[in-house]
Amino acid sequence: MSKEFHSALVSPTGVWWKPVHSQEKRWITISFIWCMVLFAMMPLWHFKGGQNPTGVRARVDPADFAERTERFNKEFQVGTEKGMPVVAPPPGADVYLLARMWSWSSVLKLKKDTEYMLHLSSADVNHGFSLFPINVNIQIVPGYDYGLKITPNEAGEFRIICNEFCGVGHHIMVGKVIVEE
Ligand code: CUA
C-alpha cells in the first residue's frame, strides 16, 4: 500500500495551476478596466473636479513659522475673541495660520471674493484643517509650510475643526474664519 506524503520538496497535487476559467478571465478584465478608470479619475478630478488643491509646499522650521505667524497676528490684529487674536489681513496678503496642540493661532477675518495666500503649518504634531460646514480638508504637517491660494466665495462664519487625532485636547481644537461681504 502506497502512502502519499507531502513535504516542502514534493509539491502536493492541487488544482490551482489549471488554466484560468473563461469566466474568471472576464472578471479579471473587468476589474482591470475599472482600476484604470479609477486611476484616470485621480488626475481628472484634480483638473476638472477642483477637488484637490494645488498648493506650494516648502520646508520650514516650526519656530520660524511660529515667529512669522506672531508677526502677522501683531500686524493685522483688529480685536480679540476668547483670548484669541482676531486678524484681518489686507487683500492679497500672506495669511499665516499655525496649528498647535490644541488651538489655532488666530480667528481670521477675510473678505469675500478676495484672493489671499494662506500658509498652514503645525508647531508640534500632525493636525487636520477641516473647514466646517464646507468640505475643505487639508493635512497640516510640522516642518512644512503649505501655501494655498484661496478666494473665499461665500460670506459667513466658518469653523476650523481639527480632523487629525492629535492628543487629549483634539476635540476642543476648534478655530474660526469670518468671511465678510
Ligand atoms: Cu489637532 Cu486634532
mmCIF file of C-alpha atoms in Angstrom, residues 60-63 65 97-101 120-127 140-144:
data_model
loop_
_atom_site.group_PDB
_atom_site.id
_atom_site.type_symbol
_atom_site.label_atom_id
_atom_site.label_comp_id
_atom_site.label_asym_id
_atom_site.label_seq_id
_atom_site.Cartn_x
_atom_site.Cartn_y
_atom_site.Cartn_z
ATOM 1 C CA VAL A 60 10.071 75.418 7.294
ATOM 2 C CA ASP A 61 11.428 75.353 10.794
ATOM 3 C CA PRO A 62 8.411 75.237 13.147
ATOM 4 C CA ALA A 63 9.958 78.018 15.259
ATOM 5 C CA PHE A 65 6.769 79.632 11.141
ATOM 6 C CA LEU A 97 -2.323 80.056 10.402
ATOM 7 C CA LEU A 98 -0.454 77.904 12.876
ATOM 8 C CA ALA A 99 -1.938 74.766 14.346
ATOM 9 C CA ARG A 100 -0.664 73.570 17.700
ATOM 10 C CA MET A 101 -1.927 71.326 20.435
ATOM 11 C CA LEU A 120 -0.648 76.442 7.036
ATOM 12 C CA SER A 121 1.750 74.678 9.327
ATOM 13 C CA SER A 122 1.969 72.930 12.656
ATOM 14 C CA ALA A 123 4.146 73.674 15.654
ATOM 15 C CA ASP A 124 4.142 70.139 17.019
ATOM 16 C CA VAL A 125 2.298 67.147 15.564
ATOM 17 C CA ASN A 126 0.076 66.406 12.558
ATOM 18 C CA HIS A 127 -3.207 68.272 12.597
ATOM 19 C CA ILE A 140 -1.128 70.043 8.344
ATOM 20 C CA VAL A 141 2.324 68.649 8.939
ATOM 21 C CA PRO A 142 5.032 70.144 11.163
ATOM 22 C CA GLY A 143 8.117 71.306 9.301
ATOM 23 C CA TYR A 144 6.166 72.116 6.137
#
